[in-house]
PDB file of C-alpha atoms and ligand atoms in Angstrom:
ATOM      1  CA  UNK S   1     -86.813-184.266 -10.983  1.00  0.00           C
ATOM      2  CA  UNK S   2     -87.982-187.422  -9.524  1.00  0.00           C
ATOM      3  CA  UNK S   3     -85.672-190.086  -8.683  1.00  0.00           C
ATOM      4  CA  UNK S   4     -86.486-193.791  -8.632  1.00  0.00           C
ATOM      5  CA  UNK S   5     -83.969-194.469  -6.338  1.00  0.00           C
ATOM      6  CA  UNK S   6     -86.168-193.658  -3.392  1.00  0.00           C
ATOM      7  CA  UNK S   7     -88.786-196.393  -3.334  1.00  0.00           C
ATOM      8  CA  UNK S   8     -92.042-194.942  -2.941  1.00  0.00           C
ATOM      9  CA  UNK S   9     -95.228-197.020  -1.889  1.00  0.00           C
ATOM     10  CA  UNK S  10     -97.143-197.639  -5.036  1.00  0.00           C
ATOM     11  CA  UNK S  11    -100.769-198.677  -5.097  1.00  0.00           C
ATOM     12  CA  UNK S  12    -100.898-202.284  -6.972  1.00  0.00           C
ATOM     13  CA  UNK S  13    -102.101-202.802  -9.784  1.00  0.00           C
ATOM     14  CA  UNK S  14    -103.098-205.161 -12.703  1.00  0.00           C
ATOM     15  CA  UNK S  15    -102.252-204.417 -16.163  1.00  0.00           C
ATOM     16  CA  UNK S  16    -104.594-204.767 -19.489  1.00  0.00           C
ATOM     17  CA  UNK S  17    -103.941-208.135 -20.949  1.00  0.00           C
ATOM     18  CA  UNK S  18    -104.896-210.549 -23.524  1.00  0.00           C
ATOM     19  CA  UNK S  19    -104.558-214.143 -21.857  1.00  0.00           C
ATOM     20  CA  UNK S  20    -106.113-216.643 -24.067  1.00  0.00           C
ATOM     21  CA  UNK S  21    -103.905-218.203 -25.480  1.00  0.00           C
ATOM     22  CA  UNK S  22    -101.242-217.063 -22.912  1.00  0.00           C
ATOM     23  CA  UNK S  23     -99.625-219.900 -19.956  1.00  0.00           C
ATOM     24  CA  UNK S  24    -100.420-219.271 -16.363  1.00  0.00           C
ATOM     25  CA  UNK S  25     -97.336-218.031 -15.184  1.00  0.00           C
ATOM     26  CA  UNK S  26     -97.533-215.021 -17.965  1.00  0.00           C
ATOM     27  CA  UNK S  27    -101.185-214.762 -17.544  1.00  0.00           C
ATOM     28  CA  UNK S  28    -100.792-214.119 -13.985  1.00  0.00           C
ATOM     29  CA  UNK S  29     -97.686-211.044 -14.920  1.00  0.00           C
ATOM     30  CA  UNK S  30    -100.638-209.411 -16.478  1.00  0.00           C
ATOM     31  CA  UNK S  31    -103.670-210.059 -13.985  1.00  0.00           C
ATOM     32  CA  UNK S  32    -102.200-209.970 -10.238  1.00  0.00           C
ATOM     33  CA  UNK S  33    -102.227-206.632  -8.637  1.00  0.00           C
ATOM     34  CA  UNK S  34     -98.417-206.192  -7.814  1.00  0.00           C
ATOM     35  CA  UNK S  35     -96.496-202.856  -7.219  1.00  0.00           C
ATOM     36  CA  UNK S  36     -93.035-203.030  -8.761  1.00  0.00           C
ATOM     37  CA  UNK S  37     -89.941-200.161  -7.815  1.00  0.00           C
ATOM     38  CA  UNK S  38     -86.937-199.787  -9.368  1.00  0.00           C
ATOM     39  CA  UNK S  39     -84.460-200.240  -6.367  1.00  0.00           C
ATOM     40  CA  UNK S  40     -81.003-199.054  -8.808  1.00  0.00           C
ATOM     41  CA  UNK S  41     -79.163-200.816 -10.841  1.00  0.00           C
ATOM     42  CA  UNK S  42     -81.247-204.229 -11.935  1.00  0.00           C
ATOM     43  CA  UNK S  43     -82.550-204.835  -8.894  1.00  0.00           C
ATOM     44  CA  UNK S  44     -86.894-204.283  -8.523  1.00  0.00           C
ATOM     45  CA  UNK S  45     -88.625-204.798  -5.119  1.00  0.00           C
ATOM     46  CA  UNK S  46     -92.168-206.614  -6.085  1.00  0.00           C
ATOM     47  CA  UNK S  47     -95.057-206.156  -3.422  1.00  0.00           C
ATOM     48  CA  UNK S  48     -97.057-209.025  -5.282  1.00  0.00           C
ATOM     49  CA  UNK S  49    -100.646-209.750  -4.439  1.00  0.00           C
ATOM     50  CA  UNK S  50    -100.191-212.114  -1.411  1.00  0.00           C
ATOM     51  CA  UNK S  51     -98.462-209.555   0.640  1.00  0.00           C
ATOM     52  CA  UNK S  52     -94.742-210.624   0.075  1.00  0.00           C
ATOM     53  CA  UNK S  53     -92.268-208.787  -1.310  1.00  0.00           C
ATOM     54  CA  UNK S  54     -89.927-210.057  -3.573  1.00  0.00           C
ATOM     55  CA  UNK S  55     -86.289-208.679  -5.143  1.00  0.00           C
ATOM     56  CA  UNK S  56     -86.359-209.417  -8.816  1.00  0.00           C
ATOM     57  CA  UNK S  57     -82.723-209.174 -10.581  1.00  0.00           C
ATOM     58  CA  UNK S  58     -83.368-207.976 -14.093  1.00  0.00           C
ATOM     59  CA  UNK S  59     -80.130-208.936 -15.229  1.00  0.00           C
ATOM     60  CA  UNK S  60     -78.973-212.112 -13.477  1.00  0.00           C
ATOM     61  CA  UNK S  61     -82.960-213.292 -13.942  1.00  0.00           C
ATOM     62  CA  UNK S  62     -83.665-214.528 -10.304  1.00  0.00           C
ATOM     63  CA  UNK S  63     -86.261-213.799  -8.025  1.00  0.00           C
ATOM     64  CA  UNK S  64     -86.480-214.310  -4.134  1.00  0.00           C
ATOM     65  CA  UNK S  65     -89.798-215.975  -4.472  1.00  0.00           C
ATOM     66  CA  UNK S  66     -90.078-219.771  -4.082  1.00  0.00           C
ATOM     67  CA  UNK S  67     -90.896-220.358  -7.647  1.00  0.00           C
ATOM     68  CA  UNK S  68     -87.731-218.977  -8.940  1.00  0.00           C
ATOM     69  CA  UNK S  69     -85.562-220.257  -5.864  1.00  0.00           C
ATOM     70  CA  UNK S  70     -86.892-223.456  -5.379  1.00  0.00           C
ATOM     71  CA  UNK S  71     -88.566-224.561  -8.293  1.00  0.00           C
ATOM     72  CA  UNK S  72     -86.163-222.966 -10.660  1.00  0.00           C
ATOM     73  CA  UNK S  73     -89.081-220.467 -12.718  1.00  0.00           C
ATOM     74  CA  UNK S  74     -89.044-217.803 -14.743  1.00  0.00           C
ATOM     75  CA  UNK S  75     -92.019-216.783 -12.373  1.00  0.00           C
ATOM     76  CA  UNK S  76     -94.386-213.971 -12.674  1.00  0.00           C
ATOM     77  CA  UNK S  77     -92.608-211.326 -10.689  1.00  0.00           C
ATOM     78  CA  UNK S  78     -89.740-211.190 -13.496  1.00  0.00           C
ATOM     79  CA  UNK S  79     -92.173-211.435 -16.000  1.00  0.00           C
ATOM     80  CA  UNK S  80     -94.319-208.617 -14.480  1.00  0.00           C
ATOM     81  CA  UNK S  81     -90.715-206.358 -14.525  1.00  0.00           C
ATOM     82  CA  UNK S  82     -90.264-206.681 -18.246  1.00  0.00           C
ATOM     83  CA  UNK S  83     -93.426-205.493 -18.773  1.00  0.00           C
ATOM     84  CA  UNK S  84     -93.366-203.036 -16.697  1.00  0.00           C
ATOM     85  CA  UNK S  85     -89.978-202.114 -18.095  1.00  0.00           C
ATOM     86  CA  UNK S  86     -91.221-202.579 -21.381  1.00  0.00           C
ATOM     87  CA  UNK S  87     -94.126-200.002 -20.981  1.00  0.00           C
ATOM     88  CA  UNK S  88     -92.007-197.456 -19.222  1.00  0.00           C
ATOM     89  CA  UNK S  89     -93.501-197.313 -16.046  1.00  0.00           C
ATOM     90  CA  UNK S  90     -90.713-198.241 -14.504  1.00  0.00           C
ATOM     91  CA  UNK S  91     -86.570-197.052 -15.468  1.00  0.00           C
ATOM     92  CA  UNK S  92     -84.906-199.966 -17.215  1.00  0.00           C
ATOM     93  CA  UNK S  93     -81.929-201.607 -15.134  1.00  0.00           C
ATOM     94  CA  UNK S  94     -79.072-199.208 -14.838  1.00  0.00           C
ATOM     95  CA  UNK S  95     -81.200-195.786 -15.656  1.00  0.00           C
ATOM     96  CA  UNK S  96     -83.183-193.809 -13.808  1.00  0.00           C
ATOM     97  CA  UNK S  97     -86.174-191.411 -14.324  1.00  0.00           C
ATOM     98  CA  UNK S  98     -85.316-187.819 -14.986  1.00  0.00           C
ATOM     99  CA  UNK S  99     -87.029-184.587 -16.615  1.00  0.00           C
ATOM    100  CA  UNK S 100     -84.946-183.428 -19.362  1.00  0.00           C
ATOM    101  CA  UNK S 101     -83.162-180.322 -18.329  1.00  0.00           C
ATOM    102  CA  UNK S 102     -83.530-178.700 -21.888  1.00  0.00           C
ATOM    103  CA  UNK S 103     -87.273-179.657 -22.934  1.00  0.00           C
ATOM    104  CA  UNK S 104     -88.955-180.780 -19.460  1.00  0.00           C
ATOM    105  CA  UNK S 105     -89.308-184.100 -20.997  1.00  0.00           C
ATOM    106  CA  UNK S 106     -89.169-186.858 -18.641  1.00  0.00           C
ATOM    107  CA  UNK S 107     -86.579-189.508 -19.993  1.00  0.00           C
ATOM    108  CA  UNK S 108     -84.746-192.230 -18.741  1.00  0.00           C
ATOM    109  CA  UNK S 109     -80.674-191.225 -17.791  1.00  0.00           C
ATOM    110  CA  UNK S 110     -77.940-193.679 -16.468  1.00  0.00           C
ATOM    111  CA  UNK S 111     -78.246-193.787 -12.863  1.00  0.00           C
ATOM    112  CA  UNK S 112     -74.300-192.584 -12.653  1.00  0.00           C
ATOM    113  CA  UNK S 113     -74.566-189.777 -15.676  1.00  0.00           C
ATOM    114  CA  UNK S 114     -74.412-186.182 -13.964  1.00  0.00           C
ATOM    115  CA  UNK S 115     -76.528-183.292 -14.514  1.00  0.00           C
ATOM    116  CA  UNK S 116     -77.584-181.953 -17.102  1.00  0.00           C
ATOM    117  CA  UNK S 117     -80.351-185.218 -17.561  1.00  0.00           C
ATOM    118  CA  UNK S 118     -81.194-184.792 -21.044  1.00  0.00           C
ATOM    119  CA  UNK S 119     -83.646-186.350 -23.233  1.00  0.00           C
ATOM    120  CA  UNK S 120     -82.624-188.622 -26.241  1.00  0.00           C
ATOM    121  CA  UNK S 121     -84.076-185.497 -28.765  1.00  0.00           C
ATOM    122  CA  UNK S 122     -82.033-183.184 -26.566  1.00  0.00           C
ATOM    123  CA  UNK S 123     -78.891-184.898 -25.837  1.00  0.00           C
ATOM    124  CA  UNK S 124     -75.192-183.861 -26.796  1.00  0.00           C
ATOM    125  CA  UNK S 125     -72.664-185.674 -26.458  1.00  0.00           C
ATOM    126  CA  UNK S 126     -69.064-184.266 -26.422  1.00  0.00           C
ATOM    127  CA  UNK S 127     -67.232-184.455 -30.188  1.00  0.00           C
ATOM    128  CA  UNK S 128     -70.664-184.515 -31.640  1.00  0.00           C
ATOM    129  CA  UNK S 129     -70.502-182.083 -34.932  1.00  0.00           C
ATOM    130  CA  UNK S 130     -73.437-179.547 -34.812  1.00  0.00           C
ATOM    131  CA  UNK S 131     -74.501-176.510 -36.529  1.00  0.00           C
ATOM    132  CA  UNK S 132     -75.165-172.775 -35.353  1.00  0.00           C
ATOM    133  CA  UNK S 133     -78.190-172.053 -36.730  1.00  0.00           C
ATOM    134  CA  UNK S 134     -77.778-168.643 -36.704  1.00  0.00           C
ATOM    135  CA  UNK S 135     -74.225-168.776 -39.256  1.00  0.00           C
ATOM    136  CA  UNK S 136     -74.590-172.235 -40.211  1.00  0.00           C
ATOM    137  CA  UNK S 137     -71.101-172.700 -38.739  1.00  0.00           C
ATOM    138  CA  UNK S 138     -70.241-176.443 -38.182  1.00  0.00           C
ATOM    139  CA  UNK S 139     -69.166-176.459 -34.171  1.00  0.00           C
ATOM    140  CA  UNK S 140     -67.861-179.540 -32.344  1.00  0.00           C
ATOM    141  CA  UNK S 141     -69.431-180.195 -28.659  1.00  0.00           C
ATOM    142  CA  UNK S 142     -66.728-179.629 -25.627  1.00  0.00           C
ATOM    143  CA  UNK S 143     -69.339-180.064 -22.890  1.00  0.00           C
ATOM    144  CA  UNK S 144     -73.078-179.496 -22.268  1.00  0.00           C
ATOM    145  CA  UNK S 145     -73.163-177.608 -18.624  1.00  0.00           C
ATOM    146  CA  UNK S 146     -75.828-177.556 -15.921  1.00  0.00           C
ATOM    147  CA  UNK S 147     -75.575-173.906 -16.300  1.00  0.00           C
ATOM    148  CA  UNK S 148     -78.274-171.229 -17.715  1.00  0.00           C
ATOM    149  CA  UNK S 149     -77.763-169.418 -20.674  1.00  0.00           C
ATOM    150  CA  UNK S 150     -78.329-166.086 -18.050  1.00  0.00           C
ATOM    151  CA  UNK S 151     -75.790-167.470 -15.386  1.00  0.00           C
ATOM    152  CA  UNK S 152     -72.927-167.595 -17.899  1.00  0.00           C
ATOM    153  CA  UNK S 153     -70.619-164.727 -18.387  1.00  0.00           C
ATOM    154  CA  UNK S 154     -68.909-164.213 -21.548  1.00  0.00           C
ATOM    155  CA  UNK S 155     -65.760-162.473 -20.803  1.00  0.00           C
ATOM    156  CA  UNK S 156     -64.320-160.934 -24.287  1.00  0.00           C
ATOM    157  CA  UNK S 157     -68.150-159.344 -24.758  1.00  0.00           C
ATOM    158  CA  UNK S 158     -68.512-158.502 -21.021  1.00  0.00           C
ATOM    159  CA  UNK S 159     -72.135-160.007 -20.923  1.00  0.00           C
ATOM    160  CA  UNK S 160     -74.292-162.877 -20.203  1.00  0.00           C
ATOM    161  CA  UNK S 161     -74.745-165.883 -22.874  1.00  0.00           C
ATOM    162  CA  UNK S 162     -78.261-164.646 -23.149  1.00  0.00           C
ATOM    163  CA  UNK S 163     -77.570-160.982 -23.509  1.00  0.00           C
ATOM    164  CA  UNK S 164     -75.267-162.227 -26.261  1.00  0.00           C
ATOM    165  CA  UNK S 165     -76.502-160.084 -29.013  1.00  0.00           C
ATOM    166  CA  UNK S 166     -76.460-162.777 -31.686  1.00  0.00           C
ATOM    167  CA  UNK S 167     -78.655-165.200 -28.758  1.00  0.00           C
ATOM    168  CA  UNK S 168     -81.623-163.172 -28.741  1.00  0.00           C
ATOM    169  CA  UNK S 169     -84.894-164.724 -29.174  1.00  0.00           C
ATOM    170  CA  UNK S 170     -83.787-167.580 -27.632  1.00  0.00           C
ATOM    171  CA  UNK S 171     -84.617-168.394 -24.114  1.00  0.00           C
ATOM    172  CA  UNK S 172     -82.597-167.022 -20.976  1.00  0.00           C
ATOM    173  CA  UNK S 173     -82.734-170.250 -18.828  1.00  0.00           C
ATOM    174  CA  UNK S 174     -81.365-172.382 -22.020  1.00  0.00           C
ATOM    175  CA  UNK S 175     -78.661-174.648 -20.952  1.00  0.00           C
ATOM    176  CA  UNK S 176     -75.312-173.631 -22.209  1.00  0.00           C
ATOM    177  CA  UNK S 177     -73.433-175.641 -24.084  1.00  0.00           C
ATOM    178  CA  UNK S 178     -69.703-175.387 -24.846  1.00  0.00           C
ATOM    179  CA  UNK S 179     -68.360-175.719 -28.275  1.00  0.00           C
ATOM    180  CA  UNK S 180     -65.504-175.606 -30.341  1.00  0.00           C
ATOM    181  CA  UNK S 181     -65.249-174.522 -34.200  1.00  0.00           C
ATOM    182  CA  UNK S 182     -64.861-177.391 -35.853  1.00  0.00           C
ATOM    183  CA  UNK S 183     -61.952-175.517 -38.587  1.00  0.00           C
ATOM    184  CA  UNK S 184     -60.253-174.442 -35.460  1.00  0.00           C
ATOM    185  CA  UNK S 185     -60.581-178.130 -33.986  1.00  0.00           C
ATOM    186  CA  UNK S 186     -58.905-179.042 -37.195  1.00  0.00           C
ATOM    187  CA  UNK S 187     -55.901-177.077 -36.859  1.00  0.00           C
ATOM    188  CA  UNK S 188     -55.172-177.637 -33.364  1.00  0.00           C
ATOM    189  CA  UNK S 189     -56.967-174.095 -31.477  1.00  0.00           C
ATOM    190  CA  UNK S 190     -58.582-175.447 -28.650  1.00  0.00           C
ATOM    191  CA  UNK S 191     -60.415-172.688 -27.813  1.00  0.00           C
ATOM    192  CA  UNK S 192     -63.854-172.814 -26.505  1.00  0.00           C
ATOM    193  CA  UNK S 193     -67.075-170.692 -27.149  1.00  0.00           C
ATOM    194  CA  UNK S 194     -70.411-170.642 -25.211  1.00  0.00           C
ATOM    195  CA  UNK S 195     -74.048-171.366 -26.931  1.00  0.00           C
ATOM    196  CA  UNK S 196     -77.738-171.764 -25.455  1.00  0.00           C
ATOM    197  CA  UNK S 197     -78.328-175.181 -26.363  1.00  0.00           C
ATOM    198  CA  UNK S 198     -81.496-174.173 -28.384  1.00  0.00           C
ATOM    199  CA  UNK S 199     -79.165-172.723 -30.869  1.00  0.00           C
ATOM    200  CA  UNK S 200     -77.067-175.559 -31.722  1.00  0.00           C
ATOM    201  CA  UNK S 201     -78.844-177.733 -34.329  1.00  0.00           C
ATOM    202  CA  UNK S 202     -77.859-181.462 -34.690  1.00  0.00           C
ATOM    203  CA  UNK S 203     -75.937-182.152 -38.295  1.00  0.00           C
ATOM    204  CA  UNK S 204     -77.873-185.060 -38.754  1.00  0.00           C
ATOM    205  CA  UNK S 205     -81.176-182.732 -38.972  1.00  0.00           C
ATOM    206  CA  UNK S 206     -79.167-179.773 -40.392  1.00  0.00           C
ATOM    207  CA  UNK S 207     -78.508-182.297 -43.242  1.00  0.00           C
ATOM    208  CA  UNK S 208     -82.390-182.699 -43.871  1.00  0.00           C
ATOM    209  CA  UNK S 209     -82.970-179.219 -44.191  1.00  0.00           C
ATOM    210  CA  UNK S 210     -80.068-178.576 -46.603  1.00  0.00           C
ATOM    211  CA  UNK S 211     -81.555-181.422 -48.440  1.00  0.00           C
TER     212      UNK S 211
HETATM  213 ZN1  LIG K   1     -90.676-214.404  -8.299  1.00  0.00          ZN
HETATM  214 ZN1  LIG K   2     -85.268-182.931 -24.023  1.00  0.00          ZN
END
């Protein structure tokens, strides 16, 4: 996992425009080699092509640079961040850069979410109503852990989540998720039940295949 937090020297660079019919101030987002990193939250250190180095605020929309303090600009540093935000290459304000801990996906997280990072395809959210695909059960999400489907011990069956008999074929190192029946969520059981992620199929795409 890389983390954006760190600031890491990047080599500036210019970005592929089309600037003829575009003002100065934009054209120059696009042309001037700058190096932008994500510092956390909104704030972006710029090394822009002059050698300075200026803070842009992504939220407030300020910049140290003389054109924004003095002269009261939306100057080319802040436009070079939304594009840079725009085009990924940098984590939007509040987010950071992450690989997805169930498809190795890099993804953008929020900066304060804990681990397990997980990609938009991949993500669960607790109360979310899934399906096993093995029983077609309907299951509720009570947590998606930062543990491995082989690190997991399911008590009642004395064995591992991936020794599960029901879980083979699916990998050992899946993230295990915990879940609740959703008929036993209904009438008050609150007991929970452990899944590799990989099994768990998202109603909204269940729904599609019933189709
Ligand atoms: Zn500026
Ligand atoms: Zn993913």
């Amino acid at each position: 996992m890389s983390d954006s937090n760190t600031p890491t020297a990047r080599q500036k660079t210019a970005l592929a425009p089309d600037l003829r019919t575009m003002p100065d101030r934009a054209a120059r987002a696009w042309t001037e080699r700058m190096a932008v990193r994500h510092l956390g939250g909104a704030d972006y250190a710029i090394d822009s092509q002059s050698g300075a180095t200026y803070v842009v605020d992504a939220r407030e929309g300020t910049c140290t640079c003389p054109d924004a303090t003095i002269r009261g600009e939306t100057c080319k540093h802040q436009r070079r961040v939304a594009l840079e935000i725009t085009s990924r290459r940098v984590p939007p304000p509040g987010k950071r850069r992450a690989d997805c801990a169930a498809c190795g996906a890099e993804t953008f997280v929020p900066e304060a979410s804990r681990p397990p990072a997980l990609c938009e395809a991949c993500n669960l959210d607790s109360g979310d109503v899934i399906r096993d695909r093995e029983t077609g059960d309907r299951l509720v999400v009570a947590a998606v852990t930062d543990r491995r489907a082989d690190e997991v011990t399911i008590e009642a069956a004395d064995t591992t989540v991936a020794d599960y008999p029901t879980n083979e074929g699916y990998p050992a190192d899946d993230l295990v998720v915990e879940v609740r029946y959703l008929a036993d969520a209904a009438s008050g059981h609150s007991r929970t039940y452990s899944f590799p992620h990989s099994r768990l199929q998202r109603v909204d795409d269940a729904a599609l295949v019933d189709a």
